[in-house]
Short mmCIF file of C-alpha atoms in Angstrom, two decimals:
data_model
loop_
_atom_site.label_atom_id
_atom_site.label_comp_id
_atom_site.label_asym_id
_atom_site.label_seq_id
_atom_site.Cartn_x
_atom_site.Cartn_y
_atom_site.Cartn_z
CA MET A 1133 -10.64 6.48 8.57
CA GLU A 1134 -13.83 4.52 9.15
CA ILE A 1135 -13.60 0.88 10.19
CA LEU A 1136 -15.47 -0.28 7.06
CA THR A 1137 -13.00 1.55 4.81
CA ALA A 1138 -10.07 0.01 6.66
CA ALA A 1139 -11.66 -3.44 6.36
CA GLU A 1140 -12.10 -3.01 2.58
CA ILE A 1141 -8.48 -1.92 2.17
CA LEU A 1142 -7.19 -4.79 4.28
CA ALA A 1143 -9.35 -7.25 2.32
CA ALA A 1144 -7.88 -5.92 -0.92
CA ILE A 1145 -4.28 -6.47 0.19
CA GLY A 1146 -5.24 -9.76 1.81
CA HIS A 1147 -4.78 -11.44 -1.57
CA GLU A 1148 -1.20 -12.40 -2.33
CA THR A 1149 -1.22 -11.03 -5.90
CA ARG A 1150 -2.66 -7.66 -4.88
CA LEU A 1151 -0.24 -7.44 -1.97
CA ALA A 1152 2.68 -8.14 -4.34
CA ILE A 1153 1.46 -5.45 -6.74
CA PHE A 1154 1.02 -2.91 -3.97
CA ARG A 1155 4.44 -3.65 -2.45
CA LEU A 1156 6.08 -3.29 -5.86
CA LEU A 1157 4.41 0.08 -6.39
CA VAL A 1158 5.39 1.27 -2.91
CA GLU A 1159 8.98 0.25 -3.65
CA THR A 1160 8.88 2.02 -7.01
CA GLY A 1161 7.79 5.30 -5.44
CA PRO A 1162 5.60 8.12 -6.75
CA ASP A 1163 6.66 7.68 -10.40
CA GLY A 1164 4.96 4.29 -10.48
CA LEU A 1165 5.03 1.76 -13.31
CA TYR A 1166 3.08 1.02 -16.45
CA ALA A 1167 0.72 -1.93 -16.13
CA SER A 1168 2.81 -3.97 -18.58
CA ALA A 1169 5.93 -3.49 -16.45
CA ILE A 1170 4.06 -4.60 -13.33
CA GLY A 1171 2.88 -7.73 -15.15
CA GLU A 1172 6.36 -8.50 -16.44
CA ARG A 1173 8.06 -8.05 -13.07
CA LEU A 1174 5.54 -10.15 -11.21
CA GLY A 1175 4.71 -12.66 -13.95
CA ILE A 1176 1.00 -11.86 -14.04
CA ALA A 1177 -1.14 -12.34 -17.16
CA PRO A 1178 -2.72 -9.09 -18.49
CA ALA A 1179 -6.35 -10.04 -17.79
CA THR A 1180 -5.55 -11.14 -14.25
CA LEU A 1181 -3.43 -8.04 -13.68
CA SER A 1182 -6.22 -5.78 -14.88
CA PHE A 1183 -8.64 -7.36 -12.41
CA HIS A 1184 -6.26 -6.86 -9.48
CA LEU A 1185 -5.28 -3.31 -10.47
CA SER A 1186 -8.95 -2.41 -10.68
CA HIS A 1187 -9.58 -3.77 -7.20
CA LEU A 1188 -6.63 -1.87 -5.72
CA SER A 1189 -7.77 1.31 -7.47
CA ARG A 1190 -11.33 0.91 -6.22
CA VAL A 1191 -10.22 0.87 -2.56
CA GLY A 1192 -7.85 3.80 -3.12
CA LEU A 1193 -4.52 2.03 -2.59
CA ILE A 1194 -3.25 2.87 -6.07
CA ASP A 1195 -3.93 5.54 -8.66
CA GLY A 1196 -3.77 5.16 -12.42
CA GLN A 1197 -2.73 7.97 -14.75
CA ARG A 1198 -3.48 7.53 -18.44
CA GLU A 1199 -0.54 8.38 -20.71
CA SER A 1200 -1.51 7.94 -24.35
CA ARG A 1201 -2.59 4.28 -24.69
CA PHE A 1202 -0.98 3.21 -21.43
CA ILE A 1203 -1.78 3.61 -17.74
CA ARG A 1204 0.91 4.32 -15.19
CA TYR A 1205 0.02 3.07 -11.72
CA ALA A 1206 1.46 4.39 -8.47
CA ALA A 1207 0.83 3.67 -4.81
CA ASN A 1208 -1.45 6.14 -3.05
CA PHE A 1209 0.75 6.92 -0.07
CA SER A 1210 -1.87 9.02 1.69
CA THR A 1211 -4.25 6.04 1.76
CA MET A 1212 -1.45 3.82 3.03
CA ASP A 1213 -0.54 6.35 5.72
CA GLY A 1214 -4.20 6.68 6.69
CA LEU A 1215 -4.50 2.92 7.10
CA LEU A 1216 -1.35 2.75 9.20
CA ALA A 1217 -2.60 5.62 11.36
CA PHE A 1218 -5.94 3.86 11.80
CA LEU A 1219 -4.30 0.57 12.73
CA THR A 1220 -1.99 2.18 15.27
CA SER A 1221 -4.25 4.91 16.63
CA ASN A 1222 -4.59 3.16 19.99
CA CYS A 1223 -1.07 1.75 20.06
CA CYS A 1224 1.07 2.62 23.07
CA GLN A 1225 -1.82 4.50 24.66
CA GLY A 1226 -1.84 7.09 21.89
CA GLU A 1227 1.89 7.85 21.89
CA SER A 1228 3.80 7.79 18.61
CA CYS A 1229 5.93 4.66 18.29
CA LEU A 1230 6.25 4.05 14.55
CA PRO A 1231 9.33 4.83 12.45
CA SER A 1232 9.00 8.15 10.69
CA ARG A 1233 8.81 8.26 6.90
CA ASP A 1234 11.86 10.55 6.74
CA GLY A 1235 14.13 7.58 7.37
CA THR A 1236 14.92 8.12 11.03
CA ASP A 1237 14.21 4.92 12.91
CA GLN A 1238 12.30 6.09 15.94
CA GLY A 1239 10.56 2.72 15.98
CA SER A 1240 13.66 0.99 17.33
CA GLU A 1241 12.93 2.55 20.70
CA ARG A 1242 9.27 1.78 21.20
CA CYS A 1243 7.43 3.84 23.75
CA CYS A 1244 5.73 1.05 25.61
CA GLN A 1245 6.97 -2.10 27.27
CA ALA A 1246 4.60 -4.34 25.29
CA HIS A 1247 6.53 -3.65 22.07
CA LYS A 1248 9.89 -4.23 23.72
CA GLU A 1249 8.82 -7.66 24.91
CA SER A 1250 7.47 -8.85 21.54
#
């Protein structure tokens, strides 16, 4: 991932509403939610929600799939994983120290002393 791409993604989730939307969609999983359900759960007006969904889509954090008159949004996990990999690429001198996505918590035993002290 290029540094400019990472900066754009981080700027997008740097807004509390967009971060809340993205976290909800990550929690929901690959099936995602319709825009109306996102708005209801987070208490966001439709016009405001549309603006934020568009921004998240533009940077690749979410994908929208049209189903009849509605759009179902889901988190783009490959973009999220790419951002995490970019952010941690130099962590622990290149050694893996993050929890795996399969649920095993390898992150509890960090590979470098700096993480253990923080």
